[in-house]
Coordinates of C-alpha atoms and ligand atoms in Angstrom, one line a residue:
X203 CA 12.5 -15.0 22.1
X204 CA 13.2 -11.3 21.4
X205 CA 15.2 -10.0 18.6
X206 CA 17.1 -12.8 16.7
X207 CA 20.8 -12.5 17.6
X208 CA 22.1 -12.9 14.0
X209 CA 19.6 -10.3 12.8
X210 CA 20.9 -7.9 15.5
X211 CA 24.4 -8.5 13.9
X212 CA 23.1 -7.6 10.5
X213 CA 21.5 -4.4 11.6
X214 CA 24.3 -2.1 10.4
X215 CA 24.4 -3.8 7.0
X216 CA 20.6 -3.7 6.5
X217 CA 20.6 0.0 7.5
X218 CA 23.2 0.8 4.8
X219 CA 21.0 -0.9 2.2
X220 CA 18.0 1.0 3.4
X221 CA 19.7 4.4 3.3
X222 CA 21.1 3.6 -0.2
X223 CA 17.5 2.8 -1.4
X224 CA 16.4 6.0 0.3
X225 CA 18.9 8.1 -1.6
X226 CA 17.8 6.6 -4.9
X227 CA 14.0 6.6 -5.0
X228 CA 12.2 5.3 -8.1
X229 CA 8.5 5.5 -9.1
X230 CA 5.9 2.9 -10.0
X231 CA 7.2 0.2 -12.4
X232 CA 10.3 2.2 -13.1
X233 CA 12.3 0.6 -10.2
X234 CA 15.1 -0.7 -12.3
X235 CA 18.0 0.3 -10.0
X236 CA 16.3 -1.0 -6.8
X237 CA 15.1 -4.2 -8.4
X238 CA 18.6 -4.8 -9.8
X239 CA 20.2 -4.3 -6.4
X240 CA 17.6 -6.6 -4.8
X241 CA 18.2 -9.4 -7.4
X242 CA 22.0 -9.0 -7.0
X243 CA 21.8 -9.2 -3.2
X244 CA 19.5 -12.2 -3.3
X245 CA 22.0 -14.0 -5.6
X246 CA 24.9 -13.1 -3.3
X247 CA 23.1 -14.6 -0.3
X248 CA 22.8 -17.9 -2.2
X249 CA 19.1 -18.0 -2.8
X250 CA 18.2 -21.2 -4.7
X251 CA 16.4 -19.1 -7.4
X252 CA 16.3 -15.4 -8.2
X253 CA 13.7 -14.4 -10.8
X254 CA 13.5 -10.8 -12.0
X255 CA 10.9 -9.4 -14.3
X256 CA 7.7 -10.7 -12.7
X257 CA 5.0 -8.1 -13.0
X258 CA 7.4 -6.1 -15.2
X259 CA 10.0 -5.2 -12.5
X260 CA 9.1 -7.4 -9.6
X261 CA 11.7 -9.8 -8.2
X262 CA 11.2 -13.1 -6.5
X263 CA 13.7 -15.1 -4.4
X264 CA 13.3 -18.8 -3.6
X265 CA 14.9 -20.2 -0.5
X266 CA 14.6 -23.9 0.3
X267 CA 14.9 -25.2 3.8
X268 CA 17.4 -27.7 5.1
X269 CA 14.8 -30.5 4.7
X270 CA 12.6 -30.8 1.7
X271 CA 8.9 -30.2 2.5
X272 CA 5.8 -29.3 0.6
X273 CA 4.8 -26.1 2.3
X274 CA 5.5 -22.8 0.6
X275 CA 5.0 -19.4 2.1
X276 CA 5.3 -15.9 0.5
X277 CA 6.6 -12.8 2.3
X278 CA 6.2 -9.5 0.4
X279 CA 7.9 -6.1 0.4
X280 CA 7.3 -3.1 -1.9
X281 CA 10.0 -1.1 -3.6
X282 CA 8.5 2.1 -5.1
X283 CA 8.7 5.7 -3.9
X284 CA 6.6 8.7 -4.4
X285 CA 6.5 11.9 -6.5
X286 CA 7.3 14.2 -3.6
X287 CA 10.2 16.7 -3.1
X288 CA 12.0 15.5 0.1
X289 CA 12.4 18.0 2.9
X290 CA 14.2 15.9 5.5
X291 CA 17.7 17.3 5.1
X292 CA 19.1 13.9 6.0
X293 CA 22.7 12.9 4.9
X294 CA 21.1 10.2 2.8
X295 CA 18.2 12.3 1.5
X296 CA 16.9 11.7 -2.0
X297 CA 19.4 12.5 -4.8
X298 CA 16.6 12.6 -7.3
X299 CA 14.6 15.8 -7.6
X300 CA 10.8 15.3 -7.1
X301 CA 11.1 11.7 -5.9
X302 CA 11.2 10.4 -2.4
X303 CA 10.8 7.3 -0.3
X304 CA 8.0 8.9 1.8
X305 CA 6.1 5.7 2.5
X306 CA 9.0 3.6 3.9
X307 CA 9.1 1.1 1.2
X308 CA 13.0 1.5 1.4
X309 CA 12.7 0.1 4.9
X310 CA 10.3 -2.7 3.8
X311 CA 12.7 -3.8 1.0
X312 CA 15.8 -3.7 3.3
X313 CA 14.1 -5.7 6.1
X314 CA 12.9 -8.4 3.8
X315 CA 16.4 -8.6 2.2
X316 CA 17.9 -9.0 5.7
X317 CA 15.5 -11.8 6.3
X318 CA 16.4 -13.4 3.0
X319 CA 20.1 -13.2 3.9
X320 CA 19.5 -14.9 7.3
X321 CA 17.2 -17.6 5.9
X322 CA 19.6 -18.5 3.1
X323 CA 22.4 -18.7 5.6
X324 CA 20.6 -20.8 8.2
X325 CA 17.9 -22.7 6.4
X326 CA 16.5 -23.8 9.6
X327 CA 13.1 -24.8 8.2
X328 CA 11.2 -27.4 6.1
X329 CA 9.7 -26.4 2.8
X330 CA 10.2 -23.2 0.9
X331 CA 10.3 -19.5 1.7
X332 CA 9.6 -17.1 -1.2
X333 CA 10.5 -13.5 -0.8
X334 CA 8.5 -11.2 -3.0
X335 CA 9.7 -7.6 -4.0
X336 CA 7.0 -5.8 -5.9
X337 CA 6.9 -2.6 -7.9
X338 CA 4.2 0.0 -8.1
X339 CA 2.3 -0.2 -4.8
X340 CA 1.6 3.5 -5.0
X341 CA -1.3 3.5 -7.3
X342 CA 0.1 1.1 -10.0
X343 CA -1.3 -2.2 -8.6
X344 CA 2.1 -3.9 -8.8
X345 CA 0.9 -6.8 -6.6
X346 CA -1.9 -7.4 -9.1
X347 CA 0.7 -7.4 -12.0
X348 CA 2.8 -10.0 -10.2
X349 CA -0.2 -12.2 -9.7
X350 CA -1.3 -11.9 -13.3
X351 CA 2.3 -12.9 -14.2
X352 CA 1.8 -16.2 -12.3
X353 CA 3.4 -15.3 -8.9
X354 CA 1.1 -17.5 -6.9
X355 CA 0.8 -20.6 -9.2
X356 CA 4.4 -20.6 -10.5
X357 CA 5.9 -20.7 -7.0
X358 CA 3.1 -22.6 -5.4
X359 CA 2.6 -20.1 -2.7
X360 CA 0.1 -21.3 0.0
X361 CA 0.1 -18.4 2.5
X362 CA 1.3 -14.9 2.0
X363 CA 2.3 -12.2 4.5
X364 CA 3.0 -8.4 4.3
X365 CA 4.2 -5.7 6.6
X366 CA 4.1 -1.9 6.5
X367 CA 5.6 0.7 8.9
X368 CA 3.2 2.9 10.7
X369 CA 3.9 6.4 12.1
X370 CA 2.1 7.0 15.4
X371 CA 2.4 3.4 16.6
X372 CA 5.2 3.3 19.1
X373 CA 8.6 2.3 17.5
X374 CA 8.9 -1.4 17.1
X375 CA 5.4 -2.2 18.4
X376 CA 3.0 -4.2 16.1
X377 CA -0.6 -3.6 15.3
X378 CA -3.0 -5.9 13.4
X379 CA -6.6 -7.1 13.2
X380 CA -8.5 -9.9 11.6
X381 CA -10.9 -9.1 8.9
X382 CA -11.2 -5.8 7.1
X383 CA -8.1 -3.7 8.0
X384 CA -7.7 -1.2 5.2
X385 CA -10.2 0.3 2.7
X386 CA -11.2 -0.2 -0.9
X387 CA -10.2 2.9 -2.8
X388 CA -12.2 3.7 -5.9
X389 CA -11.6 6.5 -8.4
X390 CA -14.2 9.1 -9.3
X391 CA -13.9 11.2 -12.5
X392 CA -16.6 13.7 -13.5
X393 CA -16.8 15.8 -16.6
X394 CA -19.4 18.5 -16.7
X395 CA -20.7 20.4 -19.7
X396 CA -22.8 23.5 -19.3
X397 CA -23.0 26.5 -21.6
X398 CA -20.2 29.1 -21.7
X399 CA -21.3 32.7 -21.4
X400 CA -20.2 36.2 -20.5
X401 CA -19.8 36.6 -16.8
X402 CA -22.1 39.6 -16.9
X403 CA -24.9 37.6 -18.6
X404 CA -25.1 34.5 -16.5
X405 CA -28.8 33.9 -17.4
X406 CA -27.6 33.1 -20.9
X407 CA -25.3 30.4 -19.8
X408 CA -25.1 27.2 -17.6
X409 CA -22.4 27.7 -15.0
X410 CA -20.3 24.6 -14.6
X411 CA -18.5 26.1 -11.6
X412 CA -21.8 26.5 -9.7
X413 CA -23.0 23.0 -10.8
X414 CA -19.6 21.5 -9.7
X415 CA -19.8 23.2 -6.3
X416 CA -23.3 21.9 -5.8
X417 CA -22.2 18.4 -6.7
X418 CA -19.4 18.5 -4.2
X419 CA -21.8 19.6 -1.5
X420 CA -24.4 17.0 -2.4
X421 CA -21.8 14.2 -2.5
X422 CA -21.1 14.9 1.2
X423 CA -24.6 13.8 2.0
X424 CA -23.9 10.3 0.9
X425 CA -21.7 9.3 3.9
X426 CA -23.8 11.4 6.3
X427 CA -27.3 10.4 5.1
X428 CA -27.0 7.1 3.1
X429 CA -24.3 5.1 4.8
X430 CA -25.3 3.4 8.0
X431 CA -23.6 5.5 10.8
X432 CA -22.0 2.3 12.2
X433 CA -20.3 1.6 8.9
X434 CA -17.3 3.4 7.3
X435 CA -17.2 5.4 4.1
X436 CA -15.3 8.3 2.7
X437 CA -16.1 10.5 -0.4
X438 CA -13.5 13.1 -1.1
X439 CA -13.4 15.3 -4.2
X440 CA -9.7 16.3 -4.5
X441 CA -9.6 18.1 -7.9
X442 CA -11.9 20.7 -9.4
X443 CA -10.7 22.3 -12.6
X444 CA -12.8 24.9 -14.4
X445 CA -12.3 28.3 -16.0
X446 CA -9.4 30.4 -17.1
X447 CA -10.2 34.0 -16.3
X448 CA -12.5 36.3 -14.3
X449 CA -15.1 37.3 -16.9
X450 CA -16.1 34.0 -18.6
X451 CA -18.5 31.4 -17.2
X452 CA -16.8 28.2 -18.3
X453 CA -18.5 25.7 -20.5
X454 CA -16.6 22.7 -19.0
X455 CA -15.5 21.5 -15.6
X456 CA -13.6 18.5 -14.4
X457 CA -13.7 16.9 -10.9
X458 CA -11.8 14.0 -9.5
X459 CA -11.8 12.2 -6.2
X460 CA -11.9 9.0 -4.2
X461 CA -14.5 6.8 -2.6
X462 CA -13.5 4.4 0.2
X463 CA -15.2 1.7 2.1
X464 CA -14.5 -1.4 4.2
X465 CA -17.4 -3.6 3.1
X466 CA -18.6 -4.7 -0.3
X467 CA -22.1 -3.5 0.4
X468 CA -21.0 0.0 1.3
X469 CA -18.7 0.1 -1.7
X470 CA -21.7 -0.7 -3.9
X471 CA -23.8 1.9 -2.1
X472 CA -21.2 4.6 -2.7
X473 CA -20.9 3.7 -6.4
X474 CA -24.7 3.8 -7.0
X475 CA -25.3 7.1 -5.0
X476 CA -22.4 8.9 -6.4
X477 CA -23.8 8.3 -9.9
X478 CA -27.3 9.3 -8.9
X479 CA -26.2 12.5 -7.1
X480 CA -23.9 13.6 -9.9
X481 CA -26.4 13.0 -12.7
X482 CA -29.4 14.4 -10.7
X483 CA -27.6 17.5 -9.6
X484 CA -26.3 18.3 -13.1
X485 CA -29.8 17.7 -14.6
X486 CA -31.3 20.1 -12.0
X487 CA -29.2 23.0 -13.4
X488 CA -29.5 21.9 -17.1
X489 CA -25.9 20.7 -17.4
X490 CA -24.8 17.3 -18.5
X491 CA -22.4 15.0 -16.6
X492 CA -20.2 12.1 -17.6
X493 CA -19.1 10.0 -14.7
X494 CA -16.4 7.4 -14.7
X495 CA -16.3 5.3 -11.5
X496 CA -13.5 2.8 -11.5
X497 CA -12.5 0.2 -9.0
X498 CA -9.1 0.7 -7.3
X499 CA -7.5 -1.5 -4.7
X500 CA -10.0 -3.8 -2.9
X501 CA -10.6 -4.0 0.9
X502 CA -7.6 -5.5 2.6
X503 CA -9.1 -8.5 4.5
X504 CA -6.8 -10.3 7.0
X505 CA -7.6 -14.1 7.3
X506 CA -8.4 -15.2 10.8
X507 CA -6.0 -18.1 11.3
X508 CA -3.0 -16.4 9.7
X509 CA -3.7 -13.1 11.6
X510 CA -3.6 -15.0 14.9
X511 CA -0.4 -16.7 13.7
X512 CA 1.2 -13.4 12.7
X513 CA 0.2 -11.9 16.1
X514 CA 1.8 -14.8 17.9
X515 CA 5.1 -14.2 16.0
X516 CA 5.0 -10.5 16.8
X517 CA 4.4 -11.3 20.5
X518 CA 7.4 -13.6 20.4
X519 CA 9.6 -10.8 19.1
X520 CA 8.5 -7.8 21.3
X521 CA 6.3 -9.2 24.1
X522 CA 2.5 -9.4 24.4
X523 CA 2.1 -5.8 25.7
X524 CA 3.5 -4.4 22.5
X525 CA 1.2 -6.1 20.0
X526 CA -2.2 -4.6 19.4
X527 CA -4.5 -7.2 17.8
X528 CA -7.5 -4.9 17.8
X529 CA -6.3 -2.1 15.6
X530 CA -9.1 0.2 14.4
X531 CA -9.2 -0.2 10.6
X532 CA -7.7 2.6 8.5
X533 CA -9.2 4.2 5.3
X534 CA -5.9 4.1 3.5
X535 CA -5.5 1.4 0.8
X536 CA -2.8 -1.1 0.0
X537 CA -2.5 -3.4 -3.0
X538 CA -1.4 -6.4 -0.8
X539 CA -5.2 -6.7 -0.6
X540 CA -4.9 -8.4 -4.1
X541 CA -2.6 -11.1 -2.7
X542 CA -4.9 -11.8 0.2
X543 CA -7.7 -12.3 -2.3
X544 CA -5.6 -15.2 -3.8
X545 CA -4.2 -16.9 -0.7
X546 CA -4.8 -16.8 3.1
X547 CA -2.4 -14.5 4.9
X548 CA -2.1 -11.4 7.0
X549 CA -0.8 -7.8 6.8
X550 CA 0.8 -6.3 9.9
X551 CA 1.9 -2.8 10.9
X552 CA 5.2 -2.2 12.6
X553 CA 5.4 1.1 14.6
X554 CA 7.6 3.9 13.1
X555 CA 7.3 5.9 16.4
X556 CA 6.5 9.6 16.6
X557 CA 7.7 10.4 13.0
X558 CA 6.1 12.6 10.3
X559 CA 3.2 10.9 8.6
X560 CA 3.4 8.7 5.5
X561 CA 3.6 10.7 2.2
X562 CA 4.8 13.8 4.1
X563 CA 8.0 15.5 2.8
X564 CA 9.6 15.2 6.3
X565 CA 8.9 11.5 6.7
X566 CA 11.7 9.0 7.2
X567 CA 11.6 5.3 7.9
X568 CA 13.1 4.6 11.4
X569 CA 16.1 2.3 11.1
X570 CA 15.6 1.3 14.7
X571 CA 12.6 -0.8 13.5
X572 CA 14.9 -2.9 11.4
X573 CA 15.8 -5.6 14.0
X574 CA 12.2 -6.0 15.0
X575 CA 10.8 -6.2 11.4
X576 CA 13.5 -8.5 10.2
X577 CA 13.2 -10.8 13.2
X578 CA 9.4 -10.9 12.6
X579 CA 10.1 -12.2 9.0
X580 CA 12.7 -14.8 10.0
X581 CA 10.7 -16.2 12.9
X582 CA 7.5 -16.1 10.8
X583 CA 9.2 -18.3 8.1
X584 CA 10.9 -20.6 10.6
X585 CA 7.6 -21.2 12.5
X586 CA 5.3 -21.5 9.5
X587 CA 7.8 -23.9 8.0
X588 CA 8.7 -25.8 11.2
X589 CA 7.8 -29.1 9.5
Ligands
ZN453 ZN1 2.1 5.0 0.5
ZN454 ZN1 3.2 2.3 1.6

C-alpha cells in the first residue's frame, strides 16, 4: 500500500500548519505558541486526552483504538527551532528575527499532527497510540525532561518511534539502521591560566594563546593515534577566546568544543585522553588548565526488532527500493536517544531531497515529504496495534 488515501487528502491542510509553524519559530523550552497550537489541534481532532506541560512545554495526545487493548506505542516529534537568521526568502519565511526552523522540526510536528488527526478519525487499531510533541531537542534535552516528568510510566508506553528529515537522501525515501545510528555528543570546556606579560617581553610571561594552540593540535592526535581506526570519533574545538589587543600576552584563555563517538568504550577513551592531553600540555608550558567534560546526548541506538518493523512499514509506503536499511551512522546527535534508552524503538530518516543542509540559513523542510511521513506514522500505529 503506498500513500494512505485519506492522508493524501490532508496534505494541503498539513502543509498550511507546517508553514505557519515555520513563520513562527521558537527556541528550546520557549515553544509556547507552537505547543498551544498543537494542543488545540489535538483537542479539535477528538483525542481522548491532551496533556500539555510535560517536560515544561511538551504536549502529549492519547488516542484509543476502536477496540480496547493493552498495547501502547509512542510516536514522537520535536517542536523547537534554532537561533539562526533565515535567508530563504520564502513567502512563509520566519517572522522572528534571529530564529528559524532550520532543522525541519516544523515538518516533524505537522506530520505527526496529521497522523493524529487521521488516527483519531479512523481508530482502526486495538490499544493506544500516544503522540509526543517535545520541546528543546536542539541542545536542551527536552526528551529527557519529558521522561523525567513521567512520560513513559504515566502513559504506559511500551515502544517508541521517532523520525527526522534528512537532506541528501532522495525526497521521500527512508534510511535507517539497527544499532548505533547517531553519535553521543559530549561537551568540552577548558580554562587556561598562564601569566600575562608585555608582548615585547614574552620570556617574563606564560602565553595562553600558544598553550591553547598547542592543546588544539595535540587534541587532534587522539582520534588519529588513540582511537582504533575502525571505530568512529570526533574531537572538535569550536571556540577559542583569548586576548584583547596586539601588545599584551593574555593571562587567560578559554576553549570549547565537542567530542563524539558511537560506542561507550570510545566515549570513555575520548574523555580520558582529552583530560590527559589538556593537563599534560598545559603543564609542559607552565600554565594551569581546568577542564570540564560533561556528557551530552547519548549514542542513539536503534533496537533490532523495532528497526526491522519500522523498515517494513517504510517499504510498505514507498517500496523496497526506496528504503535503505544499512545507513552509514552519522556523527550528529539527537535526544530521542534518551527515549530509546527507556523503551525499545527505532528512529528513521525520511529524505528531504537535494535541499540545503540542516542548520543552514537556506534550509527548508520539503512539504512534498508530508504524505510519505504522515503515511508512515499512521501505518506504523495501525500495524503495531493490529491486535
Ligand atoms: Zn537540528
Ligand atoms: Zn533536528
